[in-house]
Amino acid sequence: MTSLHIDELSWSPHNDSRRAGRDGDLLRRVVLEARTGEFVGLIGPNGSGKTSLLRCAFRYAKPRLGTVTLDAHDVWAHSVRWAAQRIAVLLQDASDDFGLTVAQVVAMGRTPHKGLLDGDTADDAAVIARALRDVELDASRDRLFASLSGGEKQRALLARALAQQPRILMLDEPTNHLDPRHQIELLALVKRQQITTIATIHDLNLAAAFCDRIYVIADGEIVACGTPREVLTEDMMRTVYGVDALVDRHPVTGRPRITLVAGHGHGGTPQ
């Protein structure tokens, strides 16, 4: 049973406490919950604070106020190692591979569970093999990471995250730069893991298809939360994104489907 709670979180990019405070905060009084096994989406316009909130949650950017708790433990009261043993992060850009094979990249996920001089064990090998199978890259374990396609690289990095054996996954725009097929494949892989997940997602139709619940952030504040059907409305699109959209039901899944109306709304013609 794993849940994450963000309570009354405020964050300022300024290190100088004299410049901090509500007027200087990028995130203001954010409340968010990811329940056991949920896939929670975080959506909002560019610059709204999605990535900053995720960084506060995975112990990268320290909140000015408020708490982040994982299974009732204050994440910021524990060490980086403690957090890395429980929280795995998948970012939008593939990291440098330094000439490593796919298996070696995935093996990096075991680092938080090992001492400085510890070697690899049979248990480590089993975890790595399972992670590669989960993302369907077991046949590519000996290939150089650099030789993979964009979609394969993201799957390999997901395997690295799974090798951490995390209690929660945090994904920051994991489908950026991927074609539609690989976007769907990657999120479907994540969903099948049944690990509590929080993901910032740019594509609202992907959010509608995969998320159990969605939080909408605008100007550093949560302005809506609920199921995709409750959150992804024409009013929300107009108010938060400044565009007109038609929101109907997908004929196959029954989930919301968003179609932008070109030439309408405050933002002009959608790009």
PDB file of C-alpha atoms in Angstrom:
ATOM      1  CA  MET A   1       0.000   0.000   0.000  1.00  0.00           C
ATOM      2  CA  THR A   2       1.695   3.197  -1.201  1.00  0.00           C
ATOM      3  CA  SER A   3       0.332   6.720  -1.266  1.00  0.00           C
ATOM      4  CA  LEU A   4       1.870  10.140  -1.621  1.00  0.00           C
ATOM      5  CA  HIS A   5       0.443  13.316  -0.106  1.00  0.00           C
ATOM      6  CA  ILE A   6       1.461  16.880  -0.885  1.00  0.00           C
ATOM      7  CA  ASP A   7      -0.051  19.260   1.642  1.00  0.00           C
ATOM      8  CA  GLU A   8      -0.100  23.064   1.478  1.00  0.00           C
ATOM      9  CA  LEU A   9       3.156  23.141  -0.476  1.00  0.00           C
ATOM     10  CA  SER A  10       4.664  26.468  -1.500  1.00  0.00           C
ATOM     11  CA  TRP A  11       7.954  26.835  -3.344  1.00  0.00           C
ATOM     12  CA  SER A  12      10.016  29.812  -4.415  1.00  0.00           C
ATOM     13  CA  PRO A  13      12.921  29.715  -6.884  1.00  0.00           C
ATOM     14  CA  HIS A  14      14.670  32.370  -4.786  1.00  0.00           C
ATOM     15  CA  ASN A  15      17.236  31.187  -2.262  1.00  0.00           C
ATOM     16  CA  ASP A  16      17.131  34.550  -0.518  1.00  0.00           C
ATOM     17  CA  SER A  17      14.406  34.193   2.121  1.00  0.00           C
ATOM     18  CA  ARG A  18      13.830  37.964   2.038  1.00  0.00           C
ATOM     19  CA  ARG A  19      12.569  37.613  -1.533  1.00  0.00           C
ATOM     20  CA  ALA A  20      10.432  34.555  -0.773  1.00  0.00           C
ATOM     21  CA  GLY A  21       6.814  34.703   0.281  1.00  0.00           C
ATOM     22  CA  ARG A  22       3.538  34.525  -1.561  1.00  0.00           C
ATOM     23  CA  ASP A  23       4.484  37.187  -4.115  1.00  0.00           C
ATOM     24  CA  GLY A  24       7.698  35.324  -4.973  1.00  0.00           C
ATOM     25  CA  ASP A  25       6.325  31.791  -4.877  1.00  0.00           C
ATOM     26  CA  LEU A  26       6.048  29.819  -8.091  1.00  0.00           C
ATOM     27  CA  LEU A  27       3.951  27.169  -6.322  1.00  0.00           C
ATOM     28  CA  ARG A  28       1.312  28.247  -3.822  1.00  0.00           C
ATOM     29  CA  ARG A  29      -0.517  26.090  -1.271  1.00  0.00           C
ATOM     30  CA  VAL A  30      -0.593  23.010  -3.492  1.00  0.00           C
ATOM     31  CA  VAL A  31      -2.523  19.988  -2.230  1.00  0.00           C
ATOM     32  CA  LEU A  32      -2.251  16.710  -4.167  1.00  0.00           C
ATOM     33  CA  GLU A  33      -2.743  13.029  -3.409  1.00  0.00           C
ATOM     34  CA  ALA A  34      -1.731   9.902  -5.298  1.00  0.00           C
ATOM     35  CA  ARG A  35      -3.427   6.843  -3.867  1.00  0.00           C
ATOM     36  CA  THR A  36      -2.220   3.255  -3.965  1.00  0.00           C
ATOM     37  CA  GLY A  37      -1.904   2.006  -7.534  1.00  0.00           C
ATOM     38  CA  GLU A  38      -3.300   5.173  -9.106  1.00  0.00           C
ATOM     39  CA  PHE A  39      -2.030   6.801 -12.273  1.00  0.00           C
ATOM     40  CA  VAL A  40      -2.341  10.513 -11.489  1.00  0.00           C
ATOM     41  CA  GLY A  41      -1.861  13.109 -14.205  1.00  0.00           C
ATOM     42  CA  LEU A  42      -0.639  16.655 -13.698  1.00  0.00           C
ATOM     43  CA  ILE A  43      -1.588  19.000 -16.531  1.00  0.00           C
ATOM     44  CA  GLY A  44      -1.451  22.737 -17.160  1.00  0.00           C
ATOM     45  CA  PRO A  45      -0.042  25.373 -19.505  1.00  0.00           C
ATOM     46  CA  ASN A  46       3.684  25.836 -20.045  1.00  0.00           C
ATOM     47  CA  GLY A  47       5.225  27.602 -17.057  1.00  0.00           C
ATOM     48  CA  SER A  48       2.372  26.714 -14.718  1.00  0.00           C
ATOM     49  CA  GLY A  49       4.628  24.856 -12.261  1.00  0.00           C
ATOM     50  CA  LYS A  50       4.173  21.184 -13.212  1.00  0.00           C
ATOM     51  CA  THR A  51       7.845  20.244 -13.319  1.00  0.00           C
ATOM     52  CA  SER A  52       8.675  22.329 -10.243  1.00  0.00           C
ATOM     53  CA  LEU A  53       5.987  20.513  -8.259  1.00  0.00           C
ATOM     54  CA  LEU A  54       7.328  17.153  -9.351  1.00  0.00           C
ATOM     55  CA  ARG A  55      10.845  18.208  -8.330  1.00  0.00           C
ATOM     56  CA  CYS A  56       9.590  19.108  -4.871  1.00  0.00           C
ATOM     57  CA  ALA A  57       7.934  15.701  -4.637  1.00  0.00           C
ATOM     58  CA  PHE A  58      11.010  13.653  -5.606  1.00  0.00           C
ATOM     59  CA  ARG A  59      13.297  15.590  -3.286  1.00  0.00           C
ATOM     60  CA  TYR A  60      15.127  17.809  -5.760  1.00  0.00           C
ATOM     61  CA  ALA A  61      13.719  21.282  -5.005  1.00  0.00           C
ATOM     62  CA  LYS A  62      12.969  21.895  -1.339  1.00  0.00           C
ATOM     63  CA  PRO A  63       9.555  23.444  -0.608  1.00  0.00           C
ATOM     64  CA  ARG A  64       9.430  26.741   1.257  1.00  0.00           C
ATOM     65  CA  LEU A  65       6.314  25.619   3.110  1.00  0.00           C
ATOM     66  CA  GLY A  66       4.235  22.467   3.346  1.00  0.00           C
ATOM     67  CA  THR A  67       5.026  18.774   3.317  1.00  0.00           C
ATOM     68  CA  VAL A  68       5.548  15.846   0.963  1.00  0.00           C
ATOM     69  CA  THR A  69       4.806  12.521   2.637  1.00  0.00           C
ATOM     70  CA  LEU A  70       5.242   9.029   1.239  1.00  0.00           C
ATOM     71  CA  ASP A  71       3.372   6.444   3.300  1.00  0.00           C
ATOM     72  CA  ALA A  72       3.232   8.963   6.167  1.00  0.00           C
ATOM     73  CA  HIS A  73       7.012   9.585   6.040  1.00  0.00           C
ATOM     74  CA  ASP A  74       8.187  13.133   5.373  1.00  0.00           C
ATOM     75  CA  VAL A  75      10.298  12.823   2.225  1.00  0.00           C
ATOM     76  CA  TRP A  76      12.349  15.883   3.112  1.00  0.00           C
ATOM     77  CA  ALA A  77      13.128  14.560   6.615  1.00  0.00           C
ATOM     78  CA  HIS A  78      14.984  11.608   5.074  1.00  0.00           C
ATOM     79  CA  SER A  79      18.150  11.246   3.022  1.00  0.00           C
ATOM     80  CA  VAL A  80      18.505  11.319  -0.744  1.00  0.00           C
ATOM     81  CA  ARG A  81      19.331   7.600  -0.602  1.00  0.00           C
ATOM     82  CA  TRP A  82      16.144   6.863   1.352  1.00  0.00           C
ATOM     83  CA  ALA A  83      14.108   8.708  -1.264  1.00  0.00           C
ATOM     84  CA  ALA A  84      15.866   6.967  -4.174  1.00  0.00           C
ATOM     85  CA  GLN A  85      15.045   3.576  -2.685  1.00  0.00           C
ATOM     86  CA  ARG A  86      11.348   4.452  -2.841  1.00  0.00           C
ATOM     87  CA  ILE A  87      10.862   7.006  -5.635  1.00  0.00           C
ATOM     88  CA  ALA A  88      11.939   6.479  -9.243  1.00  0.00           C
ATOM     89  CA  VAL A  89      11.914   9.308 -11.765  1.00  0.00           C
ATOM     90  CA  LEU A  90      11.642   9.194 -15.551  1.00  0.00           C
ATOM     91  CA  LEU A  91      12.439  12.496 -17.233  1.00  0.00           C
ATOM     92  CA  GLN A  92      11.521  13.611 -20.739  1.00  0.00           C
ATOM     93  CA  ASP A  93      15.022  13.611 -22.219  1.00  0.00           C
ATOM     94  CA  ALA A  94      17.237  10.548 -22.485  1.00  0.00           C
ATOM     95  CA  SER A  95      20.386  10.977 -20.413  1.00  0.00           C
ATOM     96  CA  ASP A  96      23.923  10.465 -21.707  1.00  0.00           C
ATOM     97  CA  ASP A  97      24.760   6.759 -21.850  1.00  0.00           C
ATOM     98  CA  PHE A  98      28.562   7.121 -21.555  1.00  0.00           C
ATOM     99  CA  GLY A  99      28.999   4.146 -23.918  1.00  0.00           C
ATOM    100  CA  LEU A 100      26.965   1.755 -21.774  1.00  0.00           C
ATOM    101  CA  THR A 101      24.889  -1.180 -22.922  1.00  0.00           C
ATOM    102  CA  VAL A 102      21.167  -1.339 -22.258  1.00  0.00           C
ATOM    103  CA  ALA A 103      21.685  -3.803 -19.395  1.00  0.00           C
ATOM    104  CA  GLN A 104      24.331  -1.548 -17.829  1.00  0.00           C
ATOM    105  CA  VAL A 105      21.987   1.451 -17.978  1.00  0.00           C
ATOM    106  CA  VAL A 106      19.220  -0.577 -16.327  1.00  0.00           C
ATOM    107  CA  ALA A 107      21.672  -1.817 -13.674  1.00  0.00           C
ATOM    108  CA  MET A 108      22.146   1.793 -12.553  1.00  0.00           C
ATOM    109  CA  GLY A 109      18.704   1.486 -10.984  1.00  0.00           C
ATOM    110  CA  ARG A 110      20.161  -0.826  -8.359  1.00  0.00           C
ATOM    111  CA  THR A 111      22.570   1.847  -7.062  1.00  0.00           C
ATOM    112  CA  PRO A 112      20.338   3.178  -4.229  1.00  0.00           C
ATOM    113  CA  HIS A 113      20.134  -0.334  -2.754  1.00  0.00           C
ATOM    114  CA  LYS A 114      23.871  -1.001  -2.699  1.00  0.00           C
ATOM    115  CA  GLY A 115      26.790   0.067  -0.575  1.00  0.00           C
ATOM    116  CA  LEU A 116      29.779   1.891  -2.046  1.00  0.00           C
ATOM    117  CA  LEU A 117      31.860  -1.260  -2.481  1.00  0.00           C
ATOM    118  CA  ASP A 118      29.055  -3.756  -3.056  1.00  0.00           C
ATOM    119  CA  GLY A 119      29.207  -5.877  -6.194  1.00  0.00           C
ATOM    120  CA  ASP A 120      26.297  -7.173  -8.212  1.00  0.00           C
ATOM    121  CA  THR A 121      24.408 -10.102  -6.748  1.00  0.00           C
ATOM    122  CA  ALA A 122      22.155 -12.804  -8.150  1.00  0.00           C
ATOM    123  CA  ASP A 123      19.206 -10.818  -6.792  1.00  0.00           C
ATOM    124  CA  ASP A 124      20.383  -7.733  -8.701  1.00  0.00           C
ATOM    125  CA  ALA A 125      20.653  -9.756 -11.898  1.00  0.00           C
ATOM    126  CA  ALA A 126      17.137 -11.126 -11.428  1.00  0.00           C
ATOM    127  CA  VAL A 127      15.683  -7.654 -10.847  1.00  0.00           C
ATOM    128  CA  ILE A 128      17.445  -6.286 -13.949  1.00  0.00           C
ATOM    129  CA  ALA A 129      16.280  -9.200 -16.091  1.00  0.00           C
ATOM    130  CA  ARG A 130      12.689  -8.763 -14.909  1.00  0.00           C
ATOM    131  CA  ALA A 131      12.772  -5.033 -15.637  1.00  0.00           C
ATOM    132  CA  LEU A 132      14.051  -5.676 -19.158  1.00  0.00           C
ATOM    133  CA  ARG A 133      11.302  -8.236 -19.740  1.00  0.00           C
ATOM    134  CA  ASP A 134       8.666  -5.844 -18.409  1.00  0.00           C
ATOM    135  CA  VAL A 135       9.579  -3.255 -21.046  1.00  0.00           C
ATOM    136  CA  GLU A 136      10.171  -5.881 -23.749  1.00  0.00           C
ATOM    137  CA  LEU A 137      13.874  -5.127 -24.177  1.00  0.00           C
ATOM    138  CA  ASP A 138      15.345  -8.379 -22.916  1.00  0.00           C
ATOM    139  CA  ALA A 139      16.561  -9.236 -26.441  1.00  0.00           C
ATOM    140  CA  SER A 140      18.389  -5.891 -26.624  1.00  0.00           C
ATOM    141  CA  ARG A 141      20.236  -6.081 -23.315  1.00  0.00           C
ATOM    142  CA  ASP A 142      23.694  -6.174 -24.940  1.00  0.00           C
ATOM    143  CA  ARG A 143      23.082  -3.384 -27.460  1.00  0.00           C
ATOM    144  CA  LEU A 144      24.612   0.007 -26.866  1.00  0.00           C
ATOM    145  CA  PHE A 145      22.064   2.380 -25.349  1.00  0.00           C
ATOM    146  CA  ALA A 146      23.071   5.016 -27.914  1.00  0.00           C
ATOM    147  CA  SER A 147      21.979   2.724 -30.750  1.00  0.00           C
ATOM    148  CA  LEU A 148      18.361   2.591 -29.580  1.00  0.00           C
ATOM    149  CA  SER A 149      15.500   4.561 -31.086  1.00  0.00           C
ATOM    150  CA  GLY A 150      13.880   7.321 -29.042  1.00  0.00           C
ATOM    151  CA  GLY A 151      11.053   5.049 -27.957  1.00  0.00           C
ATOM    152  CA  GLU A 152      13.448   2.248 -27.036  1.00  0.00           C
ATOM    153  CA  LYS A 153      15.584   4.642 -24.982  1.00  0.00           C
ATOM    154  CA  GLN A 154      12.580   5.726 -22.950  1.00  0.00           C
ATOM    155  CA  ARG A 155      11.661   2.083 -22.384  1.00  0.00           C
ATOM    156  CA  ALA A 156      15.231   1.362 -21.238  1.00  0.00           C
ATOM    157  CA  LEU A 157      15.085   4.303 -18.829  1.00  0.00           C
ATOM    158  CA  LEU A 158      11.734   3.042 -17.570  1.00  0.00           C
ATOM    159  CA  ALA A 159      13.414  -0.327 -16.967  1.00  0.00           C
ATOM    160  CA  ARG A 160      16.130   1.477 -14.990  1.00  0.00           C
ATOM    161  CA  ALA A 161      13.404   3.092 -12.895  1.00  0.00           C
ATOM    162  CA  LEU A 162      11.704  -0.274 -12.349  1.00  0.00           C
ATOM    163  CA  ALA A 163      15.042  -1.779 -11.301  1.00  0.00           C
ATOM    164  CA  GLN A 164      14.964   0.621  -8.354  1.00  0.00           C
ATOM    165  CA  GLN A 165      11.922  -1.357  -7.158  1.00  0.00           C
ATOM    166  CA  PRO A 166      10.199   1.919  -6.297  1.00  0.00           C
ATOM    167  CA  ARG A 167       7.006   2.419  -4.378  1.00  0.00           C
ATOM    168  CA  ILE A 168       6.108   5.333  -6.619  1.00  0.00           C
ATOM    169  CA  LEU A 169       6.992   6.427 -10.147  1.00  0.00           C
ATOM    170  CA  MET A 170       7.246  10.081 -11.135  1.00  0.00           C
ATOM    171  CA  LEU A 171       7.290  10.907 -14.839  1.00  0.00           C
ATOM    172  CA  ASP A 172       8.038  14.346 -16.252  1.00  0.00           C
ATOM    173  CA  GLU A 173       6.622  14.625 -19.792  1.00  0.00           C
ATOM    174  CA  PRO A 174       7.866  11.116 -20.605  1.00  0.00           C
ATOM    175  CA  THR A 175       6.299  11.058 -24.072  1.00  0.00           C
ATOM    176  CA  ASN A 176       7.865  14.257 -25.415  1.00  0.00           C
ATOM    177  CA  HIS A 177       9.763  13.653 -28.661  1.00  0.00           C
ATOM    178  CA  LEU A 178       8.066  10.274 -29.169  1.00  0.00           C
ATOM    179  CA  ASP A 179       5.805   9.435 -32.091  1.00  0.00           C
ATOM    180  CA  PRO A 180       2.160   8.494 -31.337  1.00  0.00           C
ATOM    181  CA  ARG A 181       2.796   4.753 -31.323  1.00  0.00           C
ATOM    182  CA  HIS A 182       5.640   4.987 -28.834  1.00  0.00           C
ATOM    183  CA  GLN A 183       3.726   7.466 -26.670  1.00  0.00           C
ATOM    184  CA  ILE A 184       0.898   4.966 -26.266  1.00  0.00           C
ATOM    185  CA  GLU A 185       3.243   2.010 -25.793  1.00  0.00           C
ATOM    186  CA  LEU A 186       5.239   3.754 -23.071  1.00  0.00           C
ATOM    187  CA  LEU A 187       2.218   4.868 -21.029  1.00  0.00           C
ATOM    188  CA  ALA A 188       0.608   1.449 -21.436  1.00  0.00           C
ATOM    189  CA  LEU A 189       3.799  -0.142 -20.065  1.00  0.00           C
ATOM    190  CA  VAL A 190       3.717   2.191 -17.069  1.00  0.00           C
ATOM    191  CA  LYS A 191       0.042   1.508 -16.465  1.00  0.00           C
ATOM    192  CA  ARG A 192       0.604  -2.258 -16.490  1.00  0.00           C
ATOM    193  CA  GLN A 193       3.118  -1.994 -13.647  1.00  0.00           C
ATOM    194  CA  GLN A 194       0.290  -0.994 -11.268  1.00  0.00           C
ATOM    195  CA  ILE A 195       2.733   1.192  -9.338  1.00  0.00           C
ATOM    196  CA  THR A 196       1.467   4.439  -7.849  1.00  0.00           C
ATOM    197  CA  THR A 197       2.384   7.001 -10.525  1.00  0.00           C
ATOM    198  CA  ILE A 198       2.363  10.772 -10.921  1.00  0.00           C
ATOM    199  CA  ALA A 199       3.037  12.078 -14.427  1.00  0.00           C
ATOM    200  CA  THR A 200       3.137  15.503 -15.998  1.00  0.00           C
ATOM    201  CA  ILE A 201       1.514  15.103 -19.401  1.00  0.00           C
ATOM    202  CA  HIS A 202       1.345  17.644 -22.200  1.00  0.00           C
ATOM    203  CA  ASP A 203      -1.032  15.738 -24.479  1.00  0.00           C
ATOM    204  CA  LEU A 204      -4.496  15.988 -22.938  1.00  0.00           C
ATOM    205  CA  ASN A 205      -5.889  13.082 -24.941  1.00  0.00           C
ATOM    206  CA  LEU A 206      -3.147  10.846 -23.527  1.00  0.00           C
ATOM    207  CA  ALA A 207      -4.014  12.105 -20.047  1.00  0.00           C
ATOM    208  CA  ALA A 208      -7.668  11.285 -20.705  1.00  0.00           C
ATOM    209  CA  ALA A 209      -6.793   7.787 -21.916  1.00  0.00           C
ATOM    210  CA  PHE A 210      -4.426   6.702 -19.141  1.00  0.00           C
ATOM    211  CA  CYS A 211      -5.035   8.712 -15.970  1.00  0.00           C
ATOM    212  CA  ASP A 212      -7.288   7.617 -13.132  1.00  0.00           C
ATOM    213  CA  ARG A 213      -7.372  11.161 -11.780  1.00  0.00           C
ATOM    214  CA  ILE A 214      -6.039  14.486 -13.034  1.00  0.00           C
ATOM    215  CA  TYR A 215      -4.859  17.650 -11.298  1.00  0.00           C
ATOM    216  CA  VAL A 216      -4.850  20.916 -13.234  1.00  0.00           C
ATOM    217  CA  ILE A 217      -2.256  23.505 -12.247  1.00  0.00           C
ATOM    218  CA  ALA A 218      -2.312  27.111 -13.448  1.00  0.00           C
ATOM    219  CA  ASP A 219      -0.110  29.968 -12.239  1.00  0.00           C
ATOM    220  CA  GLY A 220       1.275  27.779  -9.460  1.00  0.00           C
ATOM    221  CA  GLU A 221      -2.063  26.735  -7.975  1.00  0.00           C
ATOM    222  CA  ILE A 222      -4.234  23.649  -8.322  1.00  0.00           C
ATOM    223  CA  VAL A 223      -7.433  24.849  -9.971  1.00  0.00           C
ATOM    224  CA  ALA A 224      -9.203  21.524 -10.603  1.00  0.00           C
ATOM    225  CA  CYS A 225      -8.917  17.846  -9.727  1.00  0.00           C
ATOM    226  CA  GLY A 226     -10.972  14.755 -10.379  1.00  0.00           C
ATOM    227  CA  THR A 227     -11.498  12.019 -12.935  1.00  0.00           C
ATOM    228  CA  PRO A 228     -10.722  12.808 -16.582  1.00  0.00           C
ATOM    229  CA  ARG A 229     -14.435  13.231 -17.259  1.00  0.00           C
ATOM    230  CA  GLU A 230     -14.792  15.677 -14.373  1.00  0.00           C
ATOM    231  CA  VAL A 231     -11.703  17.718 -15.227  1.00  0.00           C
ATOM    232  CA  LEU A 232     -11.360  17.730 -19.013  1.00  0.00           C
ATOM    233  CA  THR A 233     -14.209  20.048 -19.908  1.00  0.00           C
ATOM    234  CA  GLU A 234     -14.733  22.774 -22.470  1.00  0.00           C
ATOM    235  CA  ASP A 235     -14.933  25.357 -19.673  1.00  0.00           C
ATOM    236  CA  MET A 236     -11.576  24.233 -18.269  1.00  0.00           C
ATOM    237  CA  MET A 237      -9.946  24.408 -21.701  1.00  0.00           C
ATOM    238  CA  ARG A 238     -11.219  27.927 -22.179  1.00  0.00           C
ATOM    239  CA  THR A 239     -10.357  29.153 -18.672  1.00  0.00           C
ATOM    240  CA  VAL A 240      -6.966  27.477 -18.157  1.00  0.00           C
ATOM    241  CA  TYR A 241      -5.587  27.117 -21.682  1.00  0.00           C
ATOM    242  CA  GLY A 242      -7.369  30.040 -23.339  1.00  0.00           C
ATOM    243  CA  VAL A 243      -8.641  27.951 -26.251  1.00  0.00           C
ATOM    244  CA  ASP A 244     -11.999  26.744 -27.452  1.00  0.00           C
ATOM    245  CA  ALA A 245     -12.337  22.979 -27.694  1.00  0.00           C
ATOM    246  CA  LEU A 246     -14.930  20.353 -28.342  1.00  0.00           C
ATOM    247  CA  VAL A 247     -14.935  17.691 -25.619  1.00  0.00           C
ATOM    248  CA  ASP A 248     -16.913  14.552 -26.407  1.00  0.00           C
ATOM    249  CA  ARG A 249     -16.642  10.850 -25.617  1.00  0.00           C
ATOM    250  CA  HIS A 250     -14.198   8.606 -27.416  1.00  0.00           C
ATOM    251  CA  PRO A 251     -16.242   6.092 -29.440  1.00  0.00           C
ATOM    252  CA  VAL A 252     -14.075   3.144 -28.326  1.00  0.00           C
ATOM    253  CA  THR A 253     -12.967   3.910 -24.757  1.00  0.00           C
ATOM    254  CA  GLY A 254     -15.770   6.211 -23.647  1.00  0.00           C
ATOM    255  CA  ARG A 255     -13.185   8.541 -22.124  1.00  0.00           C
ATOM    256  CA  PRO A 256     -13.084  12.273 -22.887  1.00  0.00           C
ATOM    257  CA  ARG A 257     -11.766  13.278 -26.299  1.00  0.00           C
ATOM    258  CA  ILE A 258     -10.510  16.828 -26.847  1.00  0.00           C
ATOM    259  CA  THR A 259     -10.557  18.505 -30.233  1.00  0.00           C
ATOM    260  CA  LEU A 260      -9.178  22.035 -30.432  1.00  0.00           C
ATOM    261  CA  VAL A 261     -11.221  24.476 -32.488  1.00  0.00           C
ATOM    262  CA  ALA A 262      -8.804  26.274 -34.804  1.00  0.00           C
ATOM    263  CA  GLY A 263      -8.926  30.052 -34.880  1.00  0.00           C
ATOM    264  CA  HIS A 264     -10.927  30.390 -31.653  1.00  0.00           C
ATOM    265  CA  GLY A 265     -10.010  31.324 -28.088  1.00  0.00           C
ATOM    266  CA  HIS A 266      -7.517  33.751 -26.638  1.00  0.00           C
ATOM    267  CA  GLY A 267      -4.545  31.893 -28.041  1.00  0.00           C
ATOM    268  CA  GLY A 268      -5.522  32.194 -31.717  1.00  0.00           C
ATOM    269  CA  THR A 269      -4.945  29.257 -34.028  1.00  0.00           C
ATOM    270  CA  PRO A 270      -3.686  26.216 -32.055  1.00  0.00           C
ATOM    271  CA  GLN A 271      -0.255  24.967 -33.037  1.00  0.00           C
TER     272      GLN A 271
END
